[in-house]
Coordinates of C-alpha atoms in Angstrom, one line a residue:
M1 CA -113.4 160.7 -78.1
I2 CA -111.2 160.4 -81.8
G3 CA -108.3 160.2 -82.3
I4 CA -106.1 160.7 -85.7
V5 CA -102.6 159.3 -86.6
I6 CA -101.3 161.0 -89.8
S7 CA -98.9 159.3 -92.1
D8 CA -97.6 160.0 -95.2
A9 CA -99.9 158.2 -97.4
F10 CA -103.8 158.1 -94.8
L11 CA -104.8 159.2 -91.9
L12 CA -106.0 156.1 -89.6
I13 CA -109.3 156.8 -87.1
G14 CA -110.5 155.2 -84.4
Q15 CA -113.6 156.0 -81.5
W16 CA -113.4 155.1 -78.2
D17 CA -115.7 155.4 -75.1
K18 CA -113.8 155.5 -71.5
S19 CA -115.9 153.9 -68.7
D20 CA -115.1 152.4 -64.7
T21 CA -113.8 149.1 -66.9
G22 CA -111.4 151.0 -69.1
Y23 CA -111.2 152.0 -72.7
T24 CA -113.5 150.7 -74.9
L25 CA -112.3 150.8 -78.6
N26 CA -115.5 151.0 -81.0
A27 CA -114.2 151.0 -84.9
V28 CA -110.5 151.5 -86.3
D29 CA -110.7 152.9 -89.7
K30 CA -107.8 153.5 -92.8
I31 CA -108.2 156.5 -95.4
D32 CA -106.1 157.1 -98.0
F33 CA -104.8 160.0 -99.5
N34 CA -105.1 160.9 -103.3
E35 CA -101.4 161.4 -102.7
P36 CA -97.9 161.4 -100.4
I37 CA -98.2 164.6 -98.1
S38 CA -94.8 164.9 -97.2
S39 CA -93.3 167.2 -99.8
L40 CA -97.0 169.2 -99.1
L41 CA -96.3 170.4 -95.7
Y42 CA -95.5 173.7 -95.5
N43 CA -98.4 174.8 -98.8
E44 CA -101.5 175.5 -97.2
S45 CA -103.4 175.4 -100.0
D46 CA -102.2 171.4 -101.4
L47 CA -101.8 170.2 -98.7
N48 CA -105.6 171.4 -98.3
S49 CA -106.9 169.4 -101.2
V50 CA -105.8 166.7 -99.8
L51 CA -106.5 165.6 -95.7
A52 CA -109.5 168.2 -96.3
S53 CA -110.9 165.6 -98.3
A54 CA -109.2 162.6 -96.3
L55 CA -111.2 164.3 -92.5
R56 CA -114.7 164.4 -94.9
R57 CA -114.3 160.7 -96.1
A58 CA -113.1 159.7 -92.4
K59 CA -116.4 162.0 -91.3
E60 CA -118.8 160.0 -93.3
I61 CA -117.4 157.5 -90.7
H62 CA -116.9 159.0 -87.6
A63 CA -119.3 162.1 -86.6
F64 CA -117.0 164.6 -86.0
D65 CA -120.1 166.9 -84.2
G66 CA -118.9 167.6 -80.3
A67 CA -116.8 165.3 -80.5
N68 CA -112.9 165.9 -78.8
I69 CA -110.6 165.2 -81.8
L70 CA -106.6 164.1 -80.7
I71 CA -104.2 164.1 -83.3
G72 CA -100.8 162.1 -83.2
L73 CA -98.2 162.6 -86.2
P74 CA -95.5 161.0 -87.0
D75 CA -91.4 162.8 -85.2
S76 CA -90.7 162.8 -89.2
F77 CA -92.7 165.3 -89.4
I78 CA -91.5 167.9 -86.9
E79 CA -88.5 169.0 -86.0
H80 CA -86.8 168.5 -82.5
S81 CA -83.5 170.1 -80.9
V82 CA -82.0 170.6 -77.5
V83 CA -81.9 173.8 -75.8
E84 CA -80.0 174.0 -72.7
N85 CA -81.9 176.1 -70.2
D86 CA -81.1 179.7 -68.9
R87 CA -82.7 180.6 -65.6
D88 CA -82.4 184.1 -65.8
L89 CA -83.9 184.0 -69.3
S90 CA -88.3 184.2 -69.5
K91 CA -90.4 183.1 -71.7
S92 CA -91.0 185.9 -74.4
D93 CA -87.1 185.8 -73.8
F94 CA -86.3 182.4 -75.0
I95 CA -89.7 182.6 -77.4
D96 CA -87.2 185.3 -79.3
Y97 CA -84.1 182.7 -79.6
F98 CA -86.5 180.1 -80.6
E99 CA -87.8 182.4 -83.8
W100 CA -83.6 183.7 -84.6
L101 CA -82.4 179.9 -84.2
N102 CA -85.0 179.6 -86.9
N103 CA -84.1 182.7 -88.7
Q104 CA -80.5 181.4 -88.4
K105 CA -81.9 178.0 -90.9
Q106 CA -82.7 180.5 -93.7
R107 CA -86.0 178.2 -94.5
P108 CA -87.1 179.5 -97.7
P109 CA -90.0 181.9 -97.2
H110 CA -93.1 180.2 -97.2
Q111 CA -91.5 177.3 -94.5
T112 CA -92.5 179.0 -91.7
V113 CA -93.5 177.5 -88.7
Y114 CA -95.0 176.9 -85.2
T115 CA -92.2 176.7 -82.0
Y116 CA -92.7 174.8 -79.4
G117 CA -91.4 174.1 -75.8
Q118 CA -91.3 171.8 -72.9
I119 CA -89.3 171.8 -69.5
Y120 CA -89.3 169.2 -67.5
F121 CA -89.6 169.7 -63.8
P122 CA -87.8 170.1 -61.1
A123 CA -84.7 169.9 -62.6
E124 CA -85.0 172.7 -65.7
S125 CA -81.8 171.8 -67.1
N126 CA -82.6 171.8 -70.3
M127 CA -85.7 172.3 -73.2
H128 CA -87.0 169.6 -75.7
I129 CA -87.6 171.8 -78.9
C130 CA -90.7 170.9 -81.7
S131 CA -90.9 173.2 -85.1
I132 CA -94.1 172.2 -86.9
P133 CA -95.5 172.9 -90.4
K134 CA -98.2 176.4 -89.8
A135 CA -99.8 175.1 -92.8
L136 CA -100.3 171.1 -91.5
V137 CA -101.5 173.4 -87.9
R138 CA -103.8 175.3 -89.8
T139 CA -105.1 172.8 -92.0
L140 CA -105.4 170.5 -89.8
K141 CA -107.3 172.6 -86.4
L142 CA -109.6 174.4 -89.7
S143 CA -110.7 171.6 -90.7
I144 CA -111.8 170.1 -87.7
T145 CA -113.2 173.6 -86.7
E146 CA -114.9 173.8 -90.1
M147 CA -116.3 169.7 -89.2
G148 CA -117.5 170.2 -86.1
G149 CA -114.9 169.0 -84.1
Y150 CA -113.0 170.5 -81.0
P151 CA -109.4 170.1 -81.9
S152 CA -108.1 169.5 -78.4
W153 CA -104.6 167.7 -78.7
M154 CA -101.9 167.0 -81.3
G155 CA -98.5 166.2 -80.4
P156 CA -95.7 164.1 -82.0
V157 CA -95.2 160.0 -81.1
S158 CA -92.4 160.9 -79.1
T159 CA -94.5 162.4 -76.9
L160 CA -97.1 160.4 -76.3
Y161 CA -94.0 157.5 -75.1
L162 CA -92.4 159.3 -72.6
D163 CA -95.0 161.6 -71.1
G164 CA -97.9 159.7 -71.2
S165 CA -96.3 155.7 -70.6
N166 CA -96.6 156.2 -66.4
I167 CA -93.1 156.1 -66.5
S168 CA -91.1 159.3 -65.4
E169 CA -87.8 157.6 -67.6
A170 CA -88.1 156.4 -71.0
A171 CA -87.0 156.4 -74.2
I172 CA -88.5 155.7 -77.9
I173 CA -86.2 154.7 -80.7
H174 CA -86.9 154.8 -84.4
R175 CA -85.1 152.3 -86.5
N176 CA -83.9 153.3 -90.2
G177 CA -81.5 150.9 -91.7
S178 CA -78.5 150.2 -89.0
R179 CA -78.9 153.2 -87.6
Y180 CA -81.8 153.9 -84.5
S181 CA -82.5 157.5 -83.8
F182 CA -83.6 158.1 -80.3
M183 CA -85.4 160.4 -77.2
K184 CA -85.3 160.2 -73.6
V185 CA -86.4 161.7 -70.4
Q186 CA -84.3 160.7 -67.4
N187 CA -83.5 162.6 -64.0
N188 CA -86.0 165.1 -65.7
R189 CA -84.0 165.9 -68.3
F190 CA -84.7 165.8 -72.1
D191 CA -82.4 164.1 -75.0
M192 CA -81.5 162.7 -78.5
G193 CA -79.6 161.0 -81.0
I194 CA -78.1 158.0 -83.3
V195 CA -77.1 155.5 -82.7
T196 CA -75.9 152.5 -85.1
F197 CA -74.6 148.9 -85.4
S198 CA -71.2 146.9 -86.9
G199 CA -70.7 144.2 -86.0
G200 CA -72.8 143.9 -83.1
I201 CA -71.3 146.5 -81.4
A202 CA -73.0 149.9 -81.0
R203 CA -72.0 153.1 -81.4
V204 CA -72.8 157.1 -81.0
A205 CA -73.1 158.6 -83.7
A206 CA -74.8 161.7 -82.1
T207 CA -75.9 162.8 -78.9
T208 CA -77.5 165.5 -76.8
D209 CA -76.1 163.8 -73.9
K210 CA -73.1 165.3 -71.6
S211 CA -70.9 162.3 -72.8
E212 CA -71.8 158.9 -75.1
D213 CA -71.0 156.4 -72.2
I214 CA -74.6 157.9 -70.5
T215 CA -76.6 157.4 -74.0
L216 CA -74.7 153.9 -74.2
A217 CA -75.4 153.3 -70.4
A218 CA -79.1 155.1 -70.7
L219 CA -80.2 152.4 -73.4
G220 CA -78.6 149.2 -71.5
L221 CA -76.5 148.9 -75.0
E222 CA -73.2 148.7 -72.7
K223 CA -72.3 147.8 -69.1
S224 CA -72.4 150.0 -67.0
D225 CA -72.8 151.5 -63.1
L226 CA -74.9 153.9 -64.6
D227 CA -78.5 153.0 -64.6
D228 CA -80.8 152.1 -67.5
I229 CA -84.4 153.1 -68.6
P230 CA -87.0 151.1 -70.7
V231 CA -87.0 151.5 -74.6
F232 CA -89.8 151.5 -76.6
S233 CA -90.5 150.7 -79.7
P234 CA -93.6 151.8 -82.1
Q235 CA -92.1 150.0 -85.1
K236 CA -91.6 145.9 -85.8
L237 CA -88.6 145.3 -85.3
G238 CA -87.0 141.8 -86.6
R239 CA -85.3 139.6 -85.1
Q240 CA -81.8 139.9 -86.0
A241 CA -82.7 144.1 -84.7
T242 CA -84.9 143.0 -81.8
S243 CA -81.1 141.5 -80.3
A244 CA -79.3 144.3 -80.7
W245 CA -80.9 145.8 -78.3
E246 CA -81.6 141.9 -75.5
F247 CA -79.1 143.5 -72.7
S248 CA -81.7 146.2 -72.8
D249 CA -85.0 147.2 -71.1
F250 CA -86.4 146.7 -74.5
R251 CA -89.8 147.3 -74.5
P252 CA -91.7 146.5 -78.3
S253 CA -95.4 147.4 -78.7
T254 CA -98.0 146.1 -79.3
P255 CA -101.4 147.5 -81.1
F256 CA -104.6 148.1 -78.4
E257 CA -103.1 145.8 -76.1
E258 CA -104.5 147.7 -73.0
V259 CA -107.4 148.7 -74.5
N260 CA -110.9 146.7 -75.3
I261 CA -112.1 145.8 -78.7
S262 CA -115.9 145.4 -79.2
S263 CA -116.0 144.7 -83.1
P264 CA -112.8 143.2 -85.2
I265 CA -110.2 144.9 -86.3
S266 CA -108.6 144.4 -90.0
S267 CA -105.7 142.7 -90.2
K268 CA -104.4 145.4 -92.6
I269 CA -104.2 147.9 -90.5
P270 CA -100.4 149.2 -90.1
R271 CA -98.9 148.0 -87.0
Y272 CA -96.8 151.4 -86.5
E273 CA -99.8 153.8 -86.6
A274 CA -102.0 151.4 -85.0
N275 CA -99.8 151.7 -81.7
I276 CA -99.8 155.2 -82.1
L277 CA -103.5 155.5 -81.3
S278 CA -103.1 153.0 -79.0
Q279 CA -101.0 155.3 -77.0
L280 CA -103.4 158.3 -78.2
I281 CA -106.3 156.3 -76.4
T282 CA -104.1 155.1 -73.1
A283 CA -101.5 158.5 -72.5
N284 CA -102.0 160.3 -69.3
C285 CA -100.3 162.6 -70.5
I286 CA -103.3 164.5 -72.9
G287 CA -103.7 168.2 -71.2
Y288 CA -100.4 168.1 -69.8
S289 CA -97.8 168.2 -72.4
F290 CA -97.3 170.8 -75.0
N291 CA -100.0 170.9 -77.6
F292 CA -99.5 171.9 -81.2
F293 CA -103.3 172.9 -81.6
E294 CA -102.8 175.1 -79.0
E295 CA -100.7 179.0 -79.2
P296 CA -96.6 178.0 -79.6
G297 CA -94.9 178.9 -76.7
I298 CA -93.2 177.1 -73.7
T299 CA -94.8 174.2 -71.3
D300 CA -93.9 173.3 -68.2
F301 CA -94.4 169.7 -67.6
F302 CA -94.4 167.6 -64.1
Y303 CA -94.6 164.4 -63.9
T304 CA -96.5 164.5 -60.2
Q305 CA -99.2 165.7 -62.2
V306 CA -99.1 162.6 -64.8
I307 CA -98.6 160.1 -62.2
P308 CA -99.8 161.0 -58.7
V309 CA -97.4 160.4 -56.1
L310 CA -100.0 160.7 -53.3
E311 CA -101.8 157.3 -54.3
E312 CA -98.6 155.8 -54.1
L313 CA -98.2 156.8 -50.3
E314 CA -101.8 155.4 -49.9
E315 CA -100.3 151.7 -50.0
P316 CA -96.8 151.6 -48.9
L317 CA -97.0 147.8 -48.7
N318 CA -97.6 147.2 -51.8
K319 CA -94.7 150.2 -53.2
N320 CA -90.9 151.2 -52.5
I321 CA -90.2 151.5 -49.0
K322 CA -87.7 153.9 -48.4
I323 CA -85.5 153.5 -46.0
S324 CA -82.4 155.5 -46.2
D325 CA -80.4 157.4 -49.3
S326 CA -78.5 154.9 -51.1
E327 CA -81.2 151.5 -49.8
S328 CA -84.7 150.1 -50.7
V329 CA -87.2 147.8 -50.2
N330 CA -88.8 147.0 -53.4
K331 CA -91.1 143.6 -52.2
E332 CA -94.4 143.3 -53.0
V333 CA -96.6 142.1 -50.1
D334 CA -99.2 139.2 -51.2
K335 CA -100.4 138.2 -47.9
E336 CA -101.3 134.6 -48.5
E337 CA -98.0 133.8 -49.9
F338 CA -96.4 135.8 -46.4
V339 CA -98.4 133.1 -44.4
D340 CA -97.3 130.2 -46.1
R341 CA -94.0 130.6 -46.2
K342 CA -91.9 128.4 -43.3
G343 CA -92.4 130.2 -40.2
Q344 CA -92.5 133.7 -41.8
S345 CA -96.4 135.5 -41.1
F346 CA -97.4 139.1 -42.2
T347 CA -98.1 140.4 -39.0
G348 CA -94.1 140.0 -37.6
F349 CA -93.1 141.8 -41.2
S350 CA -95.8 144.6 -40.7
I351 CA -94.3 145.3 -37.6
T352 CA -90.7 145.8 -38.6
V353 CA -91.7 148.4 -41.5
L354 CA -94.0 149.7 -39.1
L355 CA -90.6 149.6 -36.8
I356 CA -88.2 150.8 -39.8
V357 CA -90.7 154.0 -41.2
I358 CA -90.7 154.9 -37.1
L359 CA -87.2 155.1 -36.7
F360 CA -86.9 156.9 -40.1
I361 CA -89.3 159.1 -39.5
G362 CA -88.3 160.5 -36.4
F363 CA -85.0 160.4 -37.1
N364 CA -86.0 163.0 -40.3
Y365 CA -87.5 164.9 -37.8
L366 CA -84.8 166.1 -35.7
K367 CA -83.3 167.1 -39.0
L368 CA -86.0 168.7 -39.7
Q369 CA -86.3 171.1 -37.1
D370 CA -82.5 172.0 -37.5
Q371 CA -82.8 172.7 -41.0
I372 CA -86.4 173.3 -42.5
N373 CA -85.4 173.2 -46.2
S374 CA -83.6 170.2 -46.7
P375 CA -85.3 167.4 -48.8
M376 CA -88.2 166.0 -46.8
F377 CA -86.8 163.3 -45.3
G378 CA -83.5 163.2 -47.3
I379 CA -84.1 160.9 -49.5
S380 CA -85.8 162.0 -52.7
K381 CA -86.7 164.6 -54.3
D382 CA -90.1 162.8 -55.8
F383 CA -90.9 162.5 -52.0
T384 CA -94.4 164.2 -51.1
I385 CA -96.0 164.5 -47.8
E386 CA -99.5 165.9 -47.1
R387 CA -99.2 167.8 -44.1
S388 CA -95.9 168.8 -42.4
G389 CA -95.1 171.3 -39.6
F390 CA -91.8 172.8 -38.1
D391 CA -91.0 174.5 -34.3
S392 CA -92.2 177.7 -34.6
S393 CA -90.4 179.2 -31.3
S394 CA -87.6 180.2 -32.8
S395 CA -87.1 183.9 -33.4
S396 CA -87.3 184.6 -36.8
I397 CA -83.5 186.6 -37.8
D398 CA -83.0 189.2 -40.6
T399 CA -81.5 187.2 -43.5
T400 CA -82.4 190.3 -46.5
K401 CA -78.5 190.8 -46.3
G402 CA -77.8 190.0 -49.9
L403 CA -81.1 189.5 -51.4
S404 CA -81.1 190.7 -54.8
L405 CA -83.4 193.8 -54.7
D406 CA -84.9 192.1 -58.5
L407 CA -85.5 189.1 -57.1
L408 CA -87.4 190.8 -53.9
K409 CA -89.4 192.8 -56.7
H410 CA -90.4 190.2 -58.7
S411 CA -91.2 188.8 -55.8
K412 CA -93.8 190.8 -54.7
A413 CA -95.1 191.7 -58.0
I414 CA -96.2 187.9 -58.5
S415 CA -97.6 187.6 -55.5
S416 CA -99.4 190.7 -56.1
S417 CA -100.7 190.0 -59.4
I418 CA -101.9 186.3 -57.9
L419 CA -104.6 188.1 -55.5
S420 CA -105.6 191.0 -58.1
L421 CA -106.3 187.8 -60.7
L422 CA -108.2 185.3 -58.3
T423 CA -110.1 187.9 -56.4
E424 CA -111.9 189.8 -59.0
T425 CA -112.0 187.5 -61.6
D426 CA -114.0 183.5 -61.3
L427 CA -111.1 181.2 -60.8
N428 CA -113.3 178.7 -61.4
R429 CA -112.9 179.7 -65.1
Y430 CA -109.2 179.3 -66.3
N431 CA -108.1 176.9 -67.7
A432 CA -104.7 177.9 -67.0
L433 CA -102.6 180.4 -65.6
T434 CA -98.5 181.1 -65.6
I435 CA -96.3 183.5 -63.7
T436 CA -92.7 183.6 -63.6
K437 CA -90.2 186.3 -63.4
S438 CA -92.3 189.1 -65.1
F439 CA -93.9 187.1 -67.6
L440 CA -97.7 185.9 -67.1
S441 CA -99.6 184.2 -69.5
L442 CA -103.2 183.0 -69.2
E443 CA -106.4 181.2 -71.2
Y444 CA -109.7 182.5 -69.8
L445 CA -113.1 181.2 -70.8
S446 CA -116.0 183.3 -70.5
G447 CA -118.8 184.3 -72.0
S448 CA -117.3 188.7 -71.9
N449 CA -114.1 189.9 -71.8
P450 CA -112.3 189.4 -68.7
N451 CA -110.7 192.7 -69.5
I452 CA -107.9 191.7 -67.3
E453 CA -105.0 194.5 -69.1
N454 CA -106.8 196.7 -66.6
I455 CA -107.1 195.1 -63.9
L456 CA -103.4 194.3 -64.1
G457 CA -102.5 197.9 -64.8
V458 CA -100.7 196.2 -67.9
E459 CA -100.6 196.0 -71.8
P460 CA -100.4 192.8 -73.1
T461 CA -97.4 192.1 -75.4
S462 CA -99.9 189.5 -77.3
F463 CA -103.7 188.8 -77.0
S464 CA -106.6 187.3 -78.7
V465 CA -109.9 185.4 -78.2
E466 CA -111.3 182.1 -79.4
A467 CA -114.8 181.1 -79.8
T468 CA -116.4 177.8 -78.5
G469 CA -119.4 175.5 -78.4
K470 CA -121.6 175.9 -81.6
D471 CA -123.9 179.0 -80.4
S472 CA -120.3 181.0 -80.1
T473 CA -121.3 183.1 -77.2
V474 CA -119.3 181.5 -75.4
F475 CA -114.8 182.3 -75.7
L476 CA -111.8 181.6 -74.8
W477 CA -110.1 184.7 -73.6
Y478 CA -106.1 184.3 -73.9
Y479 CA -103.4 186.6 -72.0
S480 CA -99.9 187.1 -71.6
F481 CA -98.2 189.9 -70.1
E482 CA -94.7 191.7 -69.4
L483 CA -95.2 192.6 -65.5
P484 CA -93.1 195.0 -64.4
A485 CA -91.4 194.7 -61.6
S486 CA -93.1 196.1 -58.1
K487 CA -91.9 199.5 -57.3
D488 CA -92.8 198.6 -53.2
V489 CA -90.8 196.8 -51.6
S490 CA -90.4 199.1 -48.1
A491 CA -93.1 196.9 -46.6
P492 CA -92.7 193.7 -45.3
G493 CA -95.7 190.9 -45.2
K494 CA -96.6 190.0 -40.7
I495 CA -96.0 186.5 -41.9
S496 CA -92.0 184.8 -41.3
K497 CA -90.8 181.9 -42.4
M498 CA -91.5 180.0 -38.7
D499 CA -95.2 181.3 -39.4
L500 CA -95.9 180.6 -42.7
M501 CA -96.0 176.7 -42.0
E502 CA -98.7 177.1 -39.5
Q503 CA -100.4 179.0 -41.2
L504 CA -100.7 177.0 -44.1
D505 CA -101.5 174.1 -41.8
T506 CA -104.5 175.6 -39.9
T507 CA -106.1 177.2 -42.8
L508 CA -106.2 175.6 -45.8
T509 CA -107.4 171.8 -46.3
D510 CA -106.0 169.9 -48.9
Y511 CA -102.4 170.3 -49.9
S512 CA -98.7 169.6 -50.3
L513 CA -95.4 170.0 -49.5
K514 CA -92.1 169.2 -51.9
Y515 CA -88.4 169.9 -51.2
F516 CA -85.7 170.4 -53.6
E517 CA -81.9 170.2 -52.9
Q518 CA -81.3 173.6 -51.5
V519 CA -79.4 176.7 -53.7
F520 CA -76.2 177.9 -52.7
T521 CA -74.8 181.8 -53.9
K522 CA -72.1 184.2 -52.6
N523 CA -74.2 186.0 -50.6
Q524 CA -77.4 183.9 -49.8
I525 CA -79.0 180.0 -49.6
Y526 CA -82.2 179.9 -50.6
G527 CA -84.1 176.2 -49.6
P528 CA -86.6 176.2 -52.5
L529 CA -90.2 174.2 -51.6
L530 CA -93.5 173.9 -53.8
I531 CA -96.2 173.9 -52.1
W532 CA -99.7 172.1 -53.9
V533 CA -102.6 174.2 -53.4
R534 CA -106.3 172.0 -54.4
G535 CA -109.8 173.1 -54.9
K536 CA -110.9 177.1 -55.3
A537 CA -110.9 178.3 -51.5
D538 CA -107.5 177.0 -50.4
I539 CA -106.2 178.4 -52.9
L540 CA -107.7 182.1 -52.6
Q541 CA -106.4 181.7 -48.9
A542 CA -103.0 180.5 -50.4
S543 CA -102.6 184.0 -51.9
A544 CA -104.0 186.1 -49.1
I545 CA -101.0 184.6 -47.5
F546 CA -98.0 184.6 -49.9
S547 CA -99.3 188.1 -50.2
N548 CA -99.1 188.7 -46.5
V549 CA -95.2 187.1 -46.0
K550 CA -91.8 188.8 -45.0
N551 CA -88.8 189.6 -46.9
D552 CA -86.9 186.2 -45.9
I553 CA -89.7 183.9 -48.0
L554 CA -89.8 184.9 -52.1
L555 CA -92.5 183.9 -54.3
R556 CA -90.8 182.5 -57.5
K557 CA -93.7 181.1 -59.7
F558 CA -97.1 180.4 -59.2
V559 CA -99.0 177.8 -61.5
L560 CA -102.5 177.0 -61.8
F561 CA -103.5 174.2 -63.5
N562 CA -108.0 173.8 -64.0
K563 CA -110.2 172.6 -67.0
S564 CA -113.2 175.3 -67.2
D565 CA -116.0 173.3 -68.0
K566 CA -115.1 170.9 -65.1
P567 CA -113.0 172.6 -62.9
N568 CA -111.0 170.9 -60.0
P569 CA -108.5 173.5 -59.9
R570 CA -104.7 173.0 -58.8
A571 CA -102.1 175.0 -58.4
G572 CA -98.0 175.3 -57.4
F573 CA -96.9 178.4 -55.5
Y574 CA -92.6 178.1 -55.6
V575 CA -91.3 179.3 -53.2
S576 CA -88.0 180.3 -52.3
I577 CA -87.4 180.5 -48.6
L578 CA -83.8 182.6 -47.3
E579 CA -81.5 180.3 -44.8
D580 CA -79.8 181.9 -42.0

């Protein structure tokens, strides 16, 4: 793997390997530019002469042929903004909206940009927007491809820290004098702004948070009952600057701290860029966060993909044991330490924990019988369970009164599209597939045209194809569609909401459930449910199940994640179950 960090005056390139023992960095080199590039970011010709020359020199040291290339960019090269989410707008509507916003900024005609958006699930409260010069993206992508490399991922340093640090809530700061720009993710919401210090007192100069108090509390700059979050800094801050953050959960970065180094690294390597390279090596968001090498669009980001919840549940004694909504035990169990503590035994502790868990599950199982769509166990929206069921003996009640006909039509269209695509194409060849409301997008690897438009019977709104591999016999096919709403809503399926869990439990071997808070509308109560299914056979089976559900089960969204070169698909079915 090769990582490249682009700065104004040079690029930093490193090559590393990954094994069971971790990451091993083999070499790091600094390649100076002939001139600074900040003023050239929109000029493809001039930028190409500087960047391509530096990349060719880098290739002489690190062979690009067949290598995946990751690129980290300073946030100063990117225009960041925030847009509040409107769930009535489709992704294509948002993309049109981005274009409109860019037109309002009255940039010179030559300063064209690509715009990317990212939504943090499950909150979906707002969207992180990045606009990046087209010339920069095109120059890097074409140069790497021409040199035999594969442009795998490119994104800003903030994304590497916020999405890839194994922490679901975090902030990153960048110092400029006494002002600190910040970006943060908290409660599945992206926010940004500027804080300043005057006489040692922090003040908010700008923020997208709902209030300045939230900003100061999140960054740990004032005492508050509100939660604070870890604050990362890839820059090296002096003693006085560090003291301003002494009450925060401040986490300065150390280059290559979590990486094995096979050969000495020059002391002349700049610390800031070295930290970005370190994050490129260790960040686990590659392939999940937005990627500037891909087509502009909107990415749905799920921390449960990056930080697997199920692994945490396999070792409950070494993790947080939830007891109630307002109370948790957060103790790491050390067996030898327990035996040595004045009469306390590990066995006694285990029995106590076991009793608590049994009582806890029993109490909430009774609640689950009364109301299936309450958040599972009533404790956390992040709780995931592998198997679940409920009493199916209750009679099904017609709950479709007041149901929006449009929602039902969209649900039918989504389930029909899923079934058509996955039965008439090879599921393992998808890299991604997203269907939400009336929008469908996919990326498919194949040597021949999959003719998706013929399968769906709809003309694509966008289509492109890209050769991959050395012999250009295999291609990546990109499609997006505006799906018409289904016309046939008169014939509901046979599977009721009372039968759904039994169907999933008896036919699927690898799936998990996540429940969210109920949504109350004027005429209806919706119980949101996310069902993750893994493996080709189970995904196909689940698709068949949801194509045969009654009208009190609405399929709101479908996402498929996979790597066609190493197939291991997993799919998310976003469902709303109508309450009685």
